[in-house]
N, CA, C and O atoms as a DFTB+ gen file, in Angstrom:
388 C
 N C O
     1  1      24.588     -86.495     -23.421
     2  2      25.875     -85.945     -23.770
     3  2      25.874     -84.465     -23.366
     4  3      24.914     -83.748     -23.650
     5  1      26.931     -84.012     -22.713
     6  2      27.016     -82.596     -22.349
     7  2      28.072     -81.904     -23.198
     8  3      29.077     -82.500     -23.584
     9  1      27.822     -80.650     -23.474
    10  2      28.746     -79.862     -24.268
    11  2      29.308     -78.741     -23.419
    12  3      28.575     -78.087     -22.678
    13  1      30.588     -78.521     -23.523
    14  2      31.218     -77.374     -22.893
    15  2      31.474     -76.352     -23.981
    16  3      32.126     -76.650     -24.982
    17  1      30.964     -75.160     -23.789
    18  2      31.092     -74.115     -24.798
    19  2      31.812     -72.939     -24.169
    20  3      31.299     -72.332     -23.228
    21  1      32.980     -72.611     -24.667
    22  2      33.815     -71.546     -24.116
    23  2      33.508     -70.245     -24.852
    24  3      34.059     -69.984     -25.922
    25  1      32.633     -69.439     -24.279
    26  2      32.263     -68.174     -24.899
    27  2      32.101     -67.120     -23.813
    28  3      31.536     -67.386     -22.752
    29  1      32.606     -65.919     -24.092
    30  2      32.500     -64.824     -23.129
    31  2      32.268     -63.521     -23.891
    32  3      32.791     -63.331     -24.989
    33  1      31.480     -62.630     -23.299
    34  2      31.268     -61.293     -23.851
    35  2      31.619     -60.288     -22.766
    36  3      31.129     -60.380     -21.641
    37  1      32.467     -59.334     -23.107
    38  2      32.927     -58.311     -22.169
    39  2      32.642     -56.950     -22.778
    40  3      32.918     -56.725     -23.956
    41  1      32.089     -56.039     -21.981
    42  2      31.881     -54.672     -22.471
    43  2      32.466     -53.695     -21.472
    44  3      32.389     -53.895     -20.259
    45  1      33.049     -52.641     -22.000
    46  2      33.667     -51.619     -21.160
    47  2      34.398     -50.611     -22.021
    48  3      34.112     -50.468     -23.210
    49  1      35.345     -49.913     -21.411
    50  2      36.092     -48.875     -22.111
    51  2      37.570     -49.224     -22.211
    52  3      38.130     -49.863     -21.321
    53  1      38.196     -48.794     -23.310
    54  2      39.629     -49.012     -23.505
    55  2      40.409     -47.959     -22.715
    56  3      40.155     -46.765     -22.878
    57  1      41.355     -48.374     -21.862
    58  2      42.144     -47.399     -21.099
    59  2      43.230     -46.722     -21.924
    60  3      43.741     -45.669     -21.541
    61  1      43.582     -47.324     -23.054
    62  2      44.587     -46.749     -23.956
    63  2      44.389     -47.350     -25.342
    64  3      43.658     -48.327     -25.504
    65  1      45.043     -46.762     -26.337
    66  2      44.970     -47.298     -27.689
    67  2      45.504     -48.729     -27.714
    68  3      46.420     -49.060     -26.960
    69  1      44.950     -49.562     -28.557
    70  2      45.447     -50.934     -28.701
    71  2      46.780     -50.918     -29.450
    72  3      47.094     -49.955     -30.149
    73  1      47.557     -51.985     -29.298
    74  2      48.794     -52.132     -30.072
    75  2      48.519     -53.099     -31.221
    76  3      47.839     -54.111     -31.051
    77  1      49.052     -52.774     -32.378
    78  2      48.798     -53.574     -33.579
    79  2      50.117     -53.945     -34.225
    80  3      50.977     -53.092     -34.444
    81  1      50.269     -55.233     -34.527
    82  2      51.413     -55.725     -35.292
    83  2      50.869     -56.425     -36.527
    84  3      49.767     -56.974     -36.513
    85  1      51.650     -56.396     -37.586
    86  2      51.245     -57.021     -38.845
    87  2      52.117     -58.239     -39.106
    88  3      53.313     -58.222     -38.812
    89  1      51.529     -59.292     -39.655
    90  2      52.287     -60.495     -39.994
    91  2      53.301     -60.186     -41.082
    92  3      53.187     -59.176     -41.777
    93  1      54.295     -61.055     -41.228
    94  2      55.364     -60.849     -42.210
    95  2      54.822     -60.750     -43.633
    96  3      55.358     -60.001     -44.449
    97  1      53.763     -61.499     -43.934
    98  2      53.203     -61.449     -45.289
    99  2      52.195     -60.309     -45.462
   100  3      51.674     -60.105     -46.558
   101  1      51.918     -59.559     -44.373
   102  2      51.034     -58.403     -44.448
   103  2      49.554     -58.718     -44.510
   104  3      48.744     -57.817     -44.728
   105  1      49.180     -59.985     -44.323
   106  2      47.776     -60.371     -44.456
   107  2      47.017     -60.410     -43.137
   108  3      45.786     -60.420     -43.139
   109  1      47.731     -60.434     -42.004
   110  2      47.084     -60.571     -40.696
   111  2      47.502     -59.455     -39.756
   112  3      48.625     -58.954     -39.820
   113  1      46.570     -59.072     -38.873
   114  2      46.837     -58.098     -37.821
   115  2      46.748     -58.806     -36.480
   116  3      45.852     -59.620     -36.256
   117  1      47.670     -58.494     -35.600
   118  2      47.680     -59.034     -34.242
   119  2      47.475     -57.855     -33.306
   120  3      48.339     -56.986     -33.188
   121  1      46.328     -57.830     -32.642
   122  2      45.917     -56.690     -31.837
   123  2      45.915     -57.094     -30.362
   124  3      45.352     -58.128     -30.003
   125  1      46.539     -56.286     -29.511
   126  2      46.542     -56.513     -28.066
   127  2      45.997     -55.281     -27.367
   128  3      46.282     -54.151     -27.765
   129  1      45.215     -55.504     -26.325
   130  2      44.682     -54.387     -25.559
   131  2      44.054     -54.874     -24.275
   132  3      44.139     -56.053     -23.932
   133  1      43.424     -53.957     -23.571
   134  2      42.684     -54.306     -22.369
   135  2      41.419     -53.466     -22.320
   136  3      41.323     -52.418     -22.957
   137  1      40.458     -53.944     -21.555
   138  2      39.185     -53.247     -21.413
   139  2      38.844     -53.192     -19.923
   140  3      38.997     -54.180     -19.204
   141  1      38.383     -52.033     -19.476
   142  2      37.983     -51.851     -18.080
   143  2      36.491     -52.117     -17.934
   144  3      35.666     -51.462     -18.570
   145  1      36.158     -53.084     -17.092
   146  2      34.765     -53.458     -16.865
   147  2      34.375     -52.989     -15.470
   148  3      34.939     -53.447     -14.476
   149  1      33.406     -52.074     -15.394
   150  2      32.991     -51.527     -14.097
   151  2      31.889     -52.382     -13.492
   152  3      31.014     -52.891     -14.193
   153  1      31.954     -52.527     -12.161
   154  2      30.926     -53.262     -11.438
   155  2      30.855     -52.739     -10.011
   156  3      31.763     -52.042      -9.559
   157  1      29.790     -53.068      -9.305
   158  2      29.627     -52.639      -7.920
   159  2      29.770     -53.807      -6.968
   160  3      29.469     -54.952      -7.304
   161  1      30.239     -53.487      -5.761
   162  2      30.455     -54.536      -4.765
   163  2      30.284     -53.921      -3.380
   164  3      30.730     -52.799      -3.135
   165  1      29.639     -54.654      -2.473
   166  2      29.488     -54.162      -1.110
   167  2      30.771     -54.397      -0.323
   168  3      31.358     -55.477      -0.388
   169  1      31.200     -53.389       0.416
   170  2      32.382     -53.546       1.270
   171  2      31.959     -54.118       2.617
   172  3      30.784     -54.429       2.814
   173  1      32.902     -54.262       3.544
   174  2      32.608     -54.856       4.853
   175  2      31.627     -54.022       5.658
   176  3      30.918     -54.547       6.517
   177  1      31.583     -52.720       5.382
   178  2      30.651     -51.834       6.077
   179  2      29.258     -51.817       5.460
   180  3      28.381     -51.102       5.944
   181  1      29.041     -52.592       4.402
   182  2      27.740     -52.664       3.763
   183  2      27.497     -51.578       2.722
   184  3      26.401     -51.488       2.168
   185  1      28.501     -50.757       2.451
   186  2      28.375     -49.696       1.456
   187  2      28.799     -50.207       0.083
   188  3      29.708     -51.027      -0.041
   189  1      28.119     -49.704      -0.942
   190  2      28.477     -50.095      -2.305
   191  2      29.702     -49.325      -2.755
   192  3      29.800     -48.116      -2.542
   193  1      30.635     -50.028      -3.378
   194  2      31.838     -49.422      -3.945
   195  2      31.892     -49.721      -5.433
   196  3      31.537     -50.814      -5.873
   197  1      32.339     -48.744      -6.197
   198  2      32.560     -48.961      -7.627
   199  2      33.932     -49.581      -7.814
   200  3      34.925     -49.103      -7.265
   201  1      33.974     -50.629      -8.581
   202  2      35.228     -51.336      -8.857
   203  2      35.415     -51.450     -10.366
   204  3      34.468     -51.296     -11.137
   205  1      36.658     -51.724     -10.775
   206  2      36.955     -51.951     -12.183
   207  2      37.792     -53.216     -12.313
   208  3      38.802     -53.380     -11.628
   209  1      37.362     -54.101     -13.193
   210  2      38.114     -55.312     -13.530
   211  2      38.759     -55.071     -14.885
   212  3      38.091     -54.647     -15.828
   213  1      40.054     -55.340     -14.985
   214  2      40.782     -55.143     -16.245
   215  2      40.958     -56.486     -16.936
   216  3      41.603     -57.391     -16.407
   217  1      40.377     -56.606     -18.122
   218  2      40.469     -57.833     -18.915
   219  2      41.356     -57.580     -20.131
   220  3      41.088     -56.671     -20.917
   221  1      42.400     -58.371     -20.287
   222  2      43.263     -58.271     -21.472
   223  2      42.642     -59.064     -22.613
   224  3      41.962     -60.064     -22.384
   225  1      42.875     -58.618     -23.838
   226  2      42.349     -59.333     -24.992
   227  2      43.347     -59.323     -26.135
   228  3      44.224     -58.464     -26.224
   229  1      43.180     -60.324     -27.020
   230  2      43.955     -60.436     -28.253
   231  2      42.970     -60.642     -29.387
   232  3      42.008     -61.400     -29.262
   233  1      43.219     -59.958     -30.496
   234  2      42.378     -60.109     -31.677
   235  2      43.281     -60.474     -32.849
   236  3      44.324     -59.853     -33.056
   237  1      42.879     -61.476     -33.604
   238  2      43.557     -61.841     -34.841
   239  2      42.608     -61.469     -35.970
   240  3      41.519     -62.032     -36.083
   241  1      43.019     -60.523     -36.804
   242  2      42.130     -60.012     -37.844
   243  2      42.843     -59.989     -39.187
   244  3      44.070     -59.918     -39.249
   245  1      42.071     -60.050     -40.247
   246  2      42.646     -59.903     -41.583
   247  2      43.022     -58.438     -41.788
   248  3      42.378     -57.539     -41.247
   249  1      44.057     -58.213     -42.565
   250  2      44.536     -56.853     -42.811
   251  2      43.464     -55.972     -43.436
   252  3      43.518     -54.749     -43.309
   253  1      42.499     -56.575     -44.103
   254  2      41.414     -55.805     -44.713
   255  2      40.514     -55.151     -43.666
   256  3      39.702     -54.290     -44.004
   257  1      40.648     -55.550     -42.397
   258  2      39.855     -54.982     -41.311
   259  2      40.590     -53.847     -40.592
   260  3      40.191     -53.450     -39.498
   261  1      41.651     -53.328     -41.194
   262  2      42.470     -52.279     -40.586
   263  2      41.633     -51.065     -40.178
   264  3      41.863     -50.506     -39.105
   265  1      40.675     -50.644     -40.996
   266  2      39.858     -49.471     -40.671
   267  2      39.104     -49.666     -39.362
   268  3      38.994     -48.732     -38.568
   269  1      38.589     -50.853     -39.131
   270  2      37.879     -51.138     -37.878
   271  2      38.835     -51.124     -36.695
   272  3      38.514     -50.575     -35.641
   273  1      40.005     -51.723     -36.861
   274  2      40.998     -51.774     -35.789
   275  2      41.476     -50.372     -35.439
   276  3      41.740     -50.091     -34.269
   277  1      41.594     -49.485     -36.422
   278  2      42.053     -48.117     -36.187
   279  2      41.106     -47.328     -35.287
   280  3      41.499     -46.288     -34.758
   281  1      39.888     -47.784     -35.102
   282  2      38.915     -47.092     -34.255
   283  2      39.007     -47.505     -32.792
   284  3      38.288     -46.961     -31.953
   285  1      39.877     -48.453     -32.473
   286  2      40.028     -48.913     -31.085
   287  2      40.999     -47.983     -30.354
   288  3      42.186     -48.282     -30.221
   289  1      40.473     -46.855     -29.887
   290  2      41.278     -45.807     -29.266
   291  2      40.908     -45.631     -27.801
   292  3      39.840     -46.058     -27.362
   293  1      41.795     -45.003     -27.058
   294  2      41.591     -44.733     -25.637
   295  2      40.212     -44.115     -25.404
   296  3      39.818     -43.171     -26.088
   297  1      39.482     -44.669     -24.420
   298  2      38.173     -44.166     -24.057
   299  2      37.023     -44.760     -24.842
   300  3      35.864     -44.595     -24.461
   301  1      37.321     -45.446     -25.925
   302  2      36.277     -46.034     -26.775
   303  2      35.531     -47.122     -26.013
   304  3      36.149     -47.973     -25.373
   305  1      34.196     -47.092     -26.083
   306  2      33.399     -48.156     -25.489
   307  2      33.344     -49.322     -26.472
   308  3      33.052     -49.128     -27.653
   309  1      33.621     -50.519     -25.993
   310  2      33.664     -51.692     -26.860
   311  2      32.893     -52.857     -26.245
   312  3      32.696     -52.929     -25.031
   313  1      32.465     -53.759     -27.114
   314  2      31.901     -55.046     -26.707
   315  2      32.728     -56.098     -27.422
   316  3      32.822     -56.096     -28.649
   317  1      33.325     -56.991     -26.656
   318  2      34.208     -58.021     -27.220
   319  2      33.622     -59.387     -26.908
   320  3      33.319     -59.693     -25.754
   321  1      33.465     -60.201     -27.933
   322  2      32.970     -61.558     -27.766
   323  2      34.040     -62.519     -28.269
   324  3      34.608     -62.322     -29.343
   325  1      34.306     -63.548     -27.493
   326  2      35.316     -64.520     -27.888
   327  2      35.365     -65.675     -26.915
   328  3      34.396     -65.951     -26.208
   329  1      36.498     -66.345     -26.884
   330  2      36.677     -67.452     -25.950
   331  2      37.628     -67.012     -24.841
   332  3      38.455     -66.119     -25.025
   333  1      37.491     -67.652     -23.705
   334  2      38.270     -67.295     -22.525
   335  2      39.457     -68.229     -22.377
   336  3      39.322     -69.449     -22.473
   337  1      40.626     -67.637     -22.142
   338  2      41.838     -68.420     -21.917
   339  2      42.630     -67.735     -20.820
   340  3      42.849     -66.525     -20.867
   341  1      43.058     -68.505     -19.837
   342  2      43.838     -67.971     -18.733
   343  2      45.297     -68.384     -18.919
   344  3      45.620     -69.571     -18.962
   345  1      46.162     -67.392     -19.026
   346  2      47.585     -67.677     -19.194
   347  2      48.261     -67.829     -17.834
   348  3      47.937     -67.115     -16.885
   349  1      49.190     -68.755     -17.753
   350  2      49.978     -68.940     -16.541
   351  2      51.425     -68.580     -16.818
   352  3      51.929     -68.780     -17.923
   353  1      52.082     -68.050     -15.809
   354  2      53.502     -67.754     -15.905
   355  2      54.138     -68.004     -14.548
   356  3      53.443     -68.155     -13.543
   357  1      55.451     -68.047     -14.529
   358  2      56.156     -68.317     -13.293
   359  2      56.964     -67.094     -12.884
   360  3      57.705     -66.530     -13.689
   361  1      56.813     -66.686     -11.615
   362  2      57.547     -65.543     -11.084
   363  2      58.037     -65.908      -9.689
   364  3      57.261     -66.325      -8.830
   365  1      59.311     -65.746      -9.487
   366  2      59.938     -66.081      -8.203
   367  2      59.632     -67.512      -7.770
   368  3      59.422     -67.785      -6.588
   369  1      59.609     -68.417      -8.746
   370  2      59.404     -69.824      -8.449
   371  2      57.956     -70.216      -8.189
   372  3      57.685     -71.373      -7.867
   373  1      57.005     -69.266      -8.324
   374  2      55.604     -69.572      -8.093
   375  2      54.807     -69.364      -9.363
   376  3      55.045     -68.414     -10.109
   377  1      53.848     -70.266      -9.609
   378  2      52.991     -70.129     -10.771
   379  2      51.922     -69.087     -10.484
   380  3      51.326     -69.062      -9.407
   381  1      51.691     -68.222     -11.476
   382  2      50.686     -67.164     -11.346
   383  2      49.811     -67.147     -12.577
   384  3      50.174     -67.697     -13.617
   385  1      48.659     -66.516     -12.458
   386  2      47.727     -66.343     -13.582
   387  2      47.547     -64.887     -13.856
   388  3      46.803     -64.516     -14.764
């Protein structure tokens, strides 16, 4: 029997403060943000170039974790562990990710 386990860990820096919304009952926080992940890649000339991959993330947290969420500010180095989900949308009649 094989198991598929959807888990990913991303580390990098926040390019801006996260956005936080609170549920109607005030018990949950909905946090949206992105993290810049730096990596190196050889170009066609064989030279190494620094690149940045931008990964968007969503966090669902209890309101009691507000103090931790308040520390997610521009420039902060973070490590995020969770599951990976790719959203699709349609633009000009074509599906995109």
